[in-house]
Coordinates of C-alpha atoms in Angstrom, one line a residue:
M24 CA 16.8 -155.6 -116.1
R25 CA 19.5 -153.3 -114.6
W26 CA 20.4 -155.8 -111.8
A27 CA 20.2 -158.7 -114.2
L28 CA 22.8 -157.0 -116.4
V29 CA 25.0 -156.3 -113.3
K30 CA 24.8 -160.0 -112.2
V31 CA 25.7 -161.2 -115.7
C32 CA 28.6 -158.8 -115.9
L33 CA 29.8 -159.8 -112.4
A34 CA 29.6 -163.5 -113.3
V35 CA 31.5 -163.1 -116.5
T36 CA 34.2 -160.9 -114.9
V37 CA 34.7 -163.4 -112.0
M38 CA 35.1 -166.2 -114.5
V39 CA 37.6 -164.2 -116.5
V40 CA 39.6 -163.2 -113.4
V41 CA 39.7 -166.8 -112.1
A42 CA 40.7 -168.1 -115.6
F43 CA 43.6 -165.7 -115.8
A44 CA 44.7 -165.0 -112.2
V45 CA 44.9 -168.6 -111.0
P46 CA 47.2 -169.9 -113.8
L47 CA 49.2 -166.7 -113.6
G48 CA 49.7 -167.2 -109.8
L49 CA 50.7 -170.8 -110.4
V50 CA 53.2 -169.7 -113.0
V51 CA 54.7 -167.2 -110.5
Q52 CA 54.9 -169.9 -107.9
E53 CA 56.7 -172.2 -110.3
M54 CA 59.1 -169.4 -111.4
A55 CA 60.0 -168.7 -107.7
S56 CA 60.7 -172.4 -107.2
D57 CA 62.8 -172.6 -110.3
R58 CA 64.7 -169.5 -109.3
A59 CA 65.6 -171.0 -105.9
F60 CA 66.8 -174.3 -107.2
S61 CA 68.7 -172.7 -110.1
N62 CA 70.5 -170.6 -107.5
A63 CA 71.3 -173.7 -105.5
E64 CA 72.6 -175.5 -108.6
R65 CA 75.0 -172.6 -109.3
Q66 CA 76.2 -172.7 -105.7
A67 CA 76.8 -176.4 -105.9
A68 CA 78.7 -175.9 -109.2
T69 CA 81.3 -173.7 -107.4
I70 CA 82.7 -176.6 -105.5
G71 CA 83.1 -178.8 -108.6
P72 CA 86.6 -177.6 -109.6
T73 CA 87.9 -178.3 -106.1
L74 CA 86.5 -181.9 -106.1
S75 CA 88.0 -182.6 -109.5
I76 CA 91.5 -181.7 -108.1
T77 CA 91.5 -183.1 -104.5
T78 CA 89.4 -185.0 -102.0
D79 CA 91.5 -183.9 -99.0
P80 CA 89.1 -183.1 -96.2
V81 CA 91.0 -180.0 -95.1
Q82 CA 91.1 -178.5 -98.6
L83 CA 87.5 -179.4 -99.2
R84 CA 86.4 -177.8 -95.9
K85 CA 88.2 -174.6 -96.8
A86 CA 86.6 -174.6 -100.2
V87 CA 83.1 -175.2 -98.8
E88 CA 83.5 -172.4 -96.2
S89 CA 84.7 -170.0 -98.9
T90 CA 81.3 -170.2 -100.6
Q91 CA 78.2 -168.3 -99.7
M92 CA 76.2 -171.5 -99.0
G93 CA 79.0 -173.0 -97.0
A94 CA 79.3 -169.9 -94.9
D95 CA 75.6 -170.1 -94.2
R96 CA 75.9 -173.8 -93.3
R97 CA 73.6 -174.8 -96.2
M98 CA 76.2 -176.8 -98.1
A99 CA 77.4 -180.4 -97.5
V100 CA 79.8 -182.5 -99.5
H101 CA 79.6 -186.3 -99.5
V102 CA 82.8 -188.1 -101.0
P103 CA 82.7 -191.9 -101.2
A104 CA 85.7 -194.0 -100.1
V105 CA 88.3 -194.1 -102.9
G106 CA 90.9 -196.8 -102.7
D107 CA 92.6 -196.6 -99.3
D108 CA 91.1 -193.1 -98.7
P109 CA 88.2 -193.1 -96.3
R110 CA 84.8 -191.6 -97.0
V111 CA 84.6 -187.9 -96.5
D112 CA 81.4 -186.0 -95.3
I113 CA 81.7 -182.2 -94.9
G114 CA 78.8 -180.3 -93.4
D115 CA 75.5 -181.5 -92.1
G116 CA 73.4 -183.6 -94.4
W117 CA 69.6 -183.1 -94.7
A118 CA 68.4 -185.5 -97.3
G119 CA 69.7 -188.7 -95.6
E120 CA 72.2 -191.4 -96.7
R121 CA 69.6 -193.1 -98.9
A122 CA 68.9 -190.1 -101.0
V123 CA 72.7 -189.4 -101.4
S124 CA 73.3 -193.0 -102.5
E125 CA 70.4 -192.9 -105.0
T126 CA 71.7 -189.6 -106.5
R127 CA 75.2 -191.2 -106.8
R128 CA 73.6 -194.2 -108.5
I129 CA 71.5 -192.3 -111.1
G130 CA 74.2 -189.7 -111.8
R131 CA 71.9 -186.7 -112.1
A132 CA 70.6 -183.9 -109.8
A133 CA 67.7 -184.6 -107.5
T134 CA 65.7 -182.9 -104.8
A135 CA 64.4 -184.3 -101.5
P136 CA 62.0 -182.8 -99.0
V137 CA 63.6 -181.9 -95.6
A138 CA 62.0 -182.4 -92.2
G139 CA 60.8 -179.0 -90.9
G140 CA 60.2 -177.5 -94.3
G141 CA 62.3 -176.9 -97.4
F142 CA 64.2 -179.0 -99.8
A143 CA 67.7 -180.4 -100.3
L144 CA 69.3 -180.2 -103.8
L145 CA 71.6 -183.2 -104.4
Q146 CA 74.1 -182.4 -107.2
P147 CA 76.5 -185.3 -108.4
V148 CA 80.1 -184.2 -109.2
A149 CA 82.6 -186.5 -111.0
L150 CA 85.9 -187.0 -109.2
G151 CA 89.3 -187.5 -110.9
S152 CA 89.2 -191.1 -109.9
G153 CA 86.0 -191.7 -111.8
D154 CA 83.9 -191.9 -108.6
I155 CA 80.8 -189.6 -107.9
A156 CA 80.7 -187.2 -105.1
V157 CA 77.4 -185.5 -104.1
V158 CA 77.1 -181.8 -103.2
E159 CA 74.0 -181.2 -101.0
I160 CA 72.5 -177.7 -100.8
L161 CA 69.7 -176.8 -98.4
V162 CA 66.9 -174.7 -100.1
P163 CA 64.6 -173.3 -97.4
E164 CA 60.8 -173.0 -97.9
S165 CA 61.1 -169.2 -97.8
E166 CA 63.3 -169.2 -100.9
V167 CA 61.0 -171.6 -102.8
S168 CA 58.0 -169.4 -102.1
N169 CA 59.8 -166.0 -102.2
G170 CA 57.5 -163.4 -103.7
V171 CA 54.6 -165.8 -104.3
A172 CA 52.4 -164.4 -101.5
T173 CA 53.0 -160.9 -102.8
A174 CA 52.1 -162.0 -106.3
W175 CA 48.9 -163.7 -105.2
L176 CA 47.9 -160.5 -103.3
V177 CA 48.6 -158.3 -106.3
L178 CA 46.6 -160.7 -108.5
A179 CA 43.8 -160.7 -106.0
G180 CA 43.8 -156.9 -105.8
V181 CA 43.8 -156.6 -109.6
G182 CA 41.0 -159.1 -109.9
L183 CA 38.9 -157.4 -107.3
A184 CA 39.5 -154.0 -109.0
L185 CA 38.4 -155.5 -112.3
I186 CA 35.3 -157.0 -110.7
V187 CA 34.4 -153.7 -109.0
G188 CA 35.1 -151.7 -112.2
S189 CA 33.0 -154.1 -114.3
V190 CA 30.1 -153.9 -111.9
A191 CA 30.2 -150.1 -111.9
V192 CA 30.4 -150.0 -115.7
A193 CA 27.6 -152.5 -115.9
D194 CA 25.5 -150.5 -113.5
R195 CA 26.0 -147.3 -115.5
L196 CA 25.2 -149.1 -118.8
G197 CA 22.2 -150.7 -117.2
A198 CA 21.0 -147.3 -116.0
R199 CA 21.5 -145.9 -119.5
L200 CA 19.4 -148.7 -120.9
V201 CA 16.8 -148.9 -118.2
R202 CA 16.1 -145.2 -117.6
P203 CA 14.9 -144.5 -121.2
A204 CA 12.8 -147.7 -121.1
E205 CA 11.3 -146.6 -117.8
R206 CA 10.5 -143.1 -119.2
L207 CA 9.0 -144.8 -122.2
A208 CA 6.8 -147.0 -120.0
D209 CA 5.8 -144.1 -117.8
A210 CA 4.9 -142.0 -120.8
A211 CA 2.8 -144.9 -122.2
H212 CA 1.0 -145.1 -118.8
R213 CA 0.3 -141.4 -118.8
L214 CA -0.9 -141.4 -122.3
G215 CA -3.2 -144.3 -121.5
E216 CA -4.6 -142.3 -118.6
G217 CA -5.6 -139.6 -121.0
R218 CA -2.7 -137.1 -120.5
L219 CA -2.2 -136.4 -124.2
G220 CA 0.9 -134.2 -123.6
A221 CA 3.0 -137.1 -122.5
R222 CA 6.2 -137.3 -124.6
V223 CA 9.6 -139.1 -124.2
P224 CA 13.0 -137.5 -124.5
E225 CA 14.7 -138.9 -127.6
D226 CA 18.0 -140.1 -126.0
G227 CA 19.7 -143.2 -124.9
P228 CA 20.8 -146.1 -127.1
K229 CA 19.9 -146.1 -130.8
E230 CA 17.1 -148.7 -130.4
L231 CA 15.5 -146.8 -127.5
R232 CA 15.8 -143.5 -129.4
S233 CA 14.0 -145.1 -132.3
A234 CA 11.3 -146.3 -129.9
A235 CA 11.0 -142.8 -128.3
V236 CA 10.7 -141.2 -131.8
A237 CA 8.0 -143.8 -132.7
F238 CA 6.1 -143.2 -129.4
N239 CA 6.2 -139.4 -129.8
S240 CA 5.0 -139.7 -133.4
M241 CA 2.2 -142.1 -132.2
A242 CA 1.2 -139.6 -129.5
D243 CA 1.1 -136.8 -132.0
Q244 CA -1.1 -138.9 -134.2
V245 CA -3.4 -139.7 -131.4
V246 CA -3.7 -136.0 -130.5
E247 CA -4.3 -135.1 -134.1
L248 CA -6.9 -137.8 -134.6
L249 CA -8.8 -136.7 -131.5
A250 CA -8.6 -133.1 -132.6
N251 CA -9.8 -134.1 -136.0
E252 CA -12.7 -136.0 -134.5
R253 CA -13.7 -133.0 -132.4
E254 CA -13.4 -130.7 -135.4
L255 CA -15.5 -133.0 -137.5
A256 CA -18.2 -133.0 -134.8
A257 CA -18.0 -129.2 -134.6
D258 CA -18.3 -128.8 -138.4
L259 CA -21.1 -131.2 -138.7
S260 CA -22.9 -129.6 -135.8
H261 CA -22.4 -126.2 -137.3
R262 CA -24.2 -127.4 -140.5
L263 CA -27.3 -128.0 -138.4
R264 CA -27.5 -124.2 -138.0
T265 CA -29.2 -123.8 -141.3
P266 CA -32.2 -126.1 -140.6
L267 CA -32.3 -124.7 -137.1
T268 CA -32.6 -121.2 -138.5
V269 CA -35.5 -122.3 -140.6
L270 CA -37.2 -123.9 -137.6
R271 CA -36.7 -120.8 -135.5
L272 CA -38.2 -118.5 -138.2
N273 CA -41.1 -120.9 -138.8
A274 CA -41.7 -121.1 -135.0
A275 CA -41.7 -117.3 -134.8
S276 CA -44.6 -117.3 -137.3
L277 CA -46.8 -119.7 -135.3
G278 CA -48.3 -117.0 -133.2
D279 CA -49.3 -117.4 -129.6
G280 CA -50.5 -120.4 -127.8
P281 CA -49.0 -123.3 -125.7
A282 CA -48.0 -125.4 -128.7
A283 CA -46.2 -122.5 -130.3
E284 CA -44.4 -121.6 -127.1
Q285 CA -43.4 -125.3 -126.6
T286 CA -42.1 -125.4 -130.2
R287 CA -40.1 -122.2 -129.8
A288 CA -38.7 -123.5 -126.5
A289 CA -37.7 -126.8 -128.1
V290 CA -36.0 -125.0 -131.0
E291 CA -34.1 -122.7 -128.6
Q292 CA -33.0 -125.7 -126.5
L293 CA -31.9 -127.5 -129.6
E294 CA -29.8 -124.5 -130.7
R295 CA -28.2 -124.4 -127.2
E296 CA -27.3 -128.1 -127.4
V297 CA -25.8 -127.6 -130.9
D298 CA -23.8 -124.6 -129.6
T299 CA -22.6 -126.7 -126.7
I300 CA -21.4 -129.5 -129.0
I301 CA -19.6 -127.0 -131.2
R302 CA -17.9 -125.2 -128.4
T303 CA -16.8 -128.5 -126.8
A304 CA -15.5 -129.9 -130.0
R305 CA -13.5 -127.0 -131.5
E306 CA -10.1 -128.1 -132.9
Q307 CA -8.4 -128.8 -136.2
R308 CA -10.0 -130.1 -139.3
P309 CA -9.5 -133.7 -140.2
A310 CA -6.4 -133.9 -142.5
A311 CA -7.7 -137.2 -144.0
A312 CA -10.2 -135.4 -146.1
Q313 CA -7.5 -133.5 -147.9
G314 CA -4.9 -134.5 -150.4
P315 CA -1.2 -133.9 -150.3
G316 CA -0.3 -130.4 -149.2
G317 CA -3.7 -129.9 -147.6
V318 CA -5.4 -129.5 -151.0
Q319 CA -8.8 -131.0 -151.7
G320 CA -8.5 -134.5 -153.1
A321 CA -8.2 -135.1 -156.8
G322 CA -11.4 -134.8 -158.7
A323 CA -13.0 -132.4 -156.1
G324 CA -14.7 -129.4 -157.6
C325 CA -18.0 -127.9 -158.5
D326 CA -19.7 -125.1 -160.4
A327 CA -19.8 -122.2 -158.0
S328 CA -22.6 -120.4 -159.9
E329 CA -24.9 -123.5 -159.7
V330 CA -24.2 -124.0 -156.0
I331 CA -24.8 -120.3 -155.2
R332 CA -28.1 -120.3 -157.2
D333 CA -29.2 -123.4 -155.4
R334 CA -28.5 -122.1 -151.9
M335 CA -29.9 -118.6 -152.7
G336 CA -33.1 -120.4 -153.6
F337 CA -33.3 -121.5 -150.0
W338 CA -32.2 -118.3 -148.4
S339 CA -34.3 -116.1 -150.6
A340 CA -37.5 -117.6 -149.2
L341 CA -36.3 -116.7 -145.7
A342 CA -35.2 -113.2 -146.8
E343 CA -38.7 -112.7 -148.2
D344 CA -40.3 -113.7 -144.9
E345 CA -38.1 -111.1 -143.1
G346 CA -38.5 -108.4 -145.7
R347 CA -34.9 -108.4 -146.8
E348 CA -33.9 -107.2 -150.3
V349 CA -31.6 -109.7 -152.0
R350 CA -29.2 -108.9 -155.0
L351 CA -27.5 -111.8 -156.8
A352 CA -24.9 -111.1 -159.5
G353 CA -22.3 -113.1 -161.6
V354 CA -24.0 -116.5 -161.4
D355 CA -25.4 -116.5 -164.9
R356 CA -22.5 -118.5 -166.3
T357 CA -20.5 -121.6 -165.3
V358 CA -17.6 -120.9 -162.9
R359 CA -15.6 -124.0 -162.0
I360 CA -13.7 -124.0 -158.7
P361 CA -11.5 -126.7 -157.0
V362 CA -13.9 -127.0 -154.0
A363 CA -16.3 -129.8 -153.4
R364 CA -20.0 -128.9 -153.6
P365 CA -20.8 -129.7 -149.9
E366 CA -17.8 -127.6 -148.8
L367 CA -18.8 -124.5 -150.8
A368 CA -22.5 -125.0 -149.7
A369 CA -21.4 -125.1 -146.1
A370 CA -19.3 -122.0 -146.5
L371 CA -22.1 -120.1 -148.2
D372 CA -24.6 -121.1 -145.6
A373 CA -22.2 -120.0 -142.9
M374 CA -21.9 -116.5 -144.4
L375 CA -25.6 -116.1 -145.1
G376 CA -26.5 -117.5 -141.7
N377 CA -24.4 -114.8 -140.1
V378 CA -26.3 -112.2 -142.1
F379 CA -29.6 -113.4 -140.9
R380 CA -28.3 -114.0 -137.3
H381 CA -26.4 -110.8 -136.7
T382 CA -28.4 -108.2 -138.7
P383 CA -32.0 -106.9 -138.0
E384 CA -34.9 -108.1 -140.1
G385 CA -35.3 -106.1 -143.3
T386 CA -31.6 -105.6 -143.7
P387 CA -30.7 -106.1 -147.5
F388 CA -27.8 -108.2 -148.6
A389 CA -26.0 -109.2 -151.8
V390 CA -24.0 -112.1 -153.2
D391 CA -21.6 -111.4 -156.1
V392 CA -19.4 -113.8 -158.0
H393 CA -16.4 -112.6 -160.0
D394 CA -14.1 -114.7 -162.3
A395 CA -10.6 -113.1 -162.1
G396 CA -8.9 -115.7 -164.4
D397 CA -6.6 -117.2 -161.8
A398 CA -9.1 -117.0 -159.0
V399 CA -12.8 -116.8 -158.3
I400 CA -14.1 -114.1 -155.8
V401 CA -17.3 -114.6 -153.9
L402 CA -18.6 -111.5 -152.1
V403 CA -21.3 -111.5 -149.5
S404 CA -22.4 -108.0 -148.4
D405 CA -25.0 -106.6 -146.1
A406 CA -26.3 -103.3 -145.0
G407 CA -26.0 -104.0 -141.2
G408 CA -23.9 -102.5 -138.5
G409 CA -20.6 -104.0 -139.7
I410 CA -17.9 -105.8 -137.7
S411 CA -15.8 -103.6 -135.4
D412 CA -12.8 -106.0 -135.3
P413 CA -12.4 -108.1 -138.5
D414 CA -9.2 -109.8 -137.4
A415 CA -10.8 -111.0 -134.2
A416 CA -13.8 -112.2 -136.0
L417 CA -11.6 -114.5 -138.2
R418 CA -10.0 -116.1 -135.2
R419 CA -11.5 -119.5 -134.6
G420 CA -13.9 -119.6 -131.7
N421 CA -13.5 -115.9 -130.9
D422 CA -17.2 -115.3 -130.8
G423 CA -17.9 -118.3 -128.7
G424 CA -18.9 -116.2 -125.7
R425 CA -21.7 -114.5 -127.6
D426 CA -25.1 -116.1 -127.4
G427 CA -26.0 -118.0 -130.5
S428 CA -22.4 -117.9 -131.9
T429 CA -19.6 -120.4 -131.8
G430 CA -17.1 -118.5 -134.0
L431 CA -16.9 -121.5 -136.4
G432 CA -18.8 -120.0 -139.3
L433 CA -16.1 -117.8 -140.7
D434 CA -13.5 -120.4 -139.8
I435 CA -15.3 -122.9 -142.2
V436 CA -15.3 -120.2 -144.9
R437 CA -11.6 -119.4 -144.4
R438 CA -10.6 -123.1 -144.4
V439 CA -12.4 -123.6 -147.7
A440 CA -10.6 -120.7 -149.3
E441 CA -7.2 -121.6 -147.9
S442 CA -7.5 -125.2 -149.1
T443 CA -7.2 -123.7 -152.6
G444 CA -4.5 -121.2 -151.8
G445 CA -6.9 -118.3 -151.3
D446 CA -8.0 -116.4 -148.3
V447 CA -10.9 -114.6 -146.6
R448 CA -11.0 -110.9 -145.8
L449 CA -13.6 -108.8 -143.9
G450 CA -14.3 -105.2 -144.8
R451 CA -16.9 -102.5 -145.2
S452 CA -19.3 -103.2 -148.0
V453 CA -20.8 -100.7 -150.5
L454 CA -24.2 -101.3 -148.7
G455 CA -22.7 -99.9 -145.6
G456 CA -22.3 -103.1 -143.5
T457 CA -20.0 -106.0 -143.6
E458 CA -18.4 -107.5 -146.7
V459 CA -17.0 -111.0 -146.7
R460 CA -14.6 -111.5 -149.6
V461 CA -13.7 -115.1 -150.4
W462 CA -10.7 -115.5 -152.7
I463 CA -10.7 -119.1 -154.3
A464 CA -7.5 -119.7 -156.2
L465 CA -7.5 -121.7 -159.4
D466 CA -3.7 -122.3 -159.7
G467 CA -2.9 -125.8 -158.3
R468 CA 0.7 -125.0 -157.5
A469 CA -0.3 -121.9 -155.6
R470 CA -3.0 -123.8 -153.8
G471 CA -0.5 -126.3 -152.3
E472 CA 2.0 -123.6 -151.2
S473 CA -0.7 -121.3 -149.8
A474 CA -2.5 -124.2 -148.1
R475 CA 0.7 -125.1 -146.2
A476 CA 1.2 -121.5 -145.3
G477 CA -2.4 -121.3 -144.2
R478 CA -1.9 -124.3 -141.9
G479 CA 1.1 -122.6 -140.4
R480 CA -0.9 -119.4 -139.8
R481 CA -3.6 -121.4 -138.0
K482 CA -1.1 -123.2 -135.9
R483 CA 0.5 -119.9 -134.9
R484 CA -2.9 -118.5 -134.0
R485 CA -3.6 -121.5 -131.8
N486 CA -0.3 -121.2 -130.1

């Protein structure tokens, strides 16, 4: 493309230079010829007054020799025979008798080529007797073409400079056009090879800048979509933790024997595989499942009391098997929250699963629901050993190095809370262990603003 643009510009410039330089050179040549013959006509006119007075050869010779052309032996005077006076020829003739006779006959100036180069100007002059004398001026070739060669050289130099300049400008413009296009193509190849960090500088012509902006936006969307897919796989895999916990507890009660050992081994292997999937696919949550501003879509919501009672029906059975005391409060009345039922159930399972996973058997726990008017607070407390670093526990994937933990449980809880404009905090419970406090905001406007702020906080954490 770059060389094609240079060739086009070169061809156009050459045509323009030829179209203007050749006619201009011809005009200069014509002007030089006109200037030489005009000067010859003026010199011929200087002898006219003498011819109108006398045709005496002596007087005419003196008059011719007194002129510049006569002194240079470039003037001749041809006077025809008048009455008894003979014909008078002063100076050498160059055009020949025939050309002189023809000029005298037609009565106007004429030119004739001269052997050896140059021209002869034949100027008729009327005599007092009514006859016609002819003044002949020699115009050398050097005067006819005086300055023409220089003019052609100047025009050729100017044309060559224009051609070189146009090629240089075309090359620069071509580079300015081609380099952004090459960068765009290279970035597309790198993105196709799986290097998701490939981006294009947004410079160059307006159209290529728009293409670069579109490419970068597309690359960001690809990265976001892949991240969303990985997060979706992680979240879905994390929800398998609850049935896996049941399988593990049931397998523990099978006693001894080959079948029991095989079942427990299979459950442990399945847990490891799920953990591997979660650790491999940890990234952002799909934005498509949320409405504008990151808030749950319109119409999403559930009765928090009903969901908590339903999930506690499941976890209470496990708690009874492990000898855990359970306290449930605040779920005796309807508490509507702007969270979809599956999301709240997943968050509650994540919190209770952590209690069963990270506290010894027999450790009591409690679930409390408080309606604060503009928010609903869900508290999950236990009497275990507590969390030494609450801030680190809330960072996504922080606990991924610990066996049986991927660090996604509390991240699911935090994301559900922040989608409403709320938050999650960890602290010391009244039972002596860990307290997970989930603040679910009910104000729609606050939800949108806080959700955007929450996404900004998560982005800063990842950075």
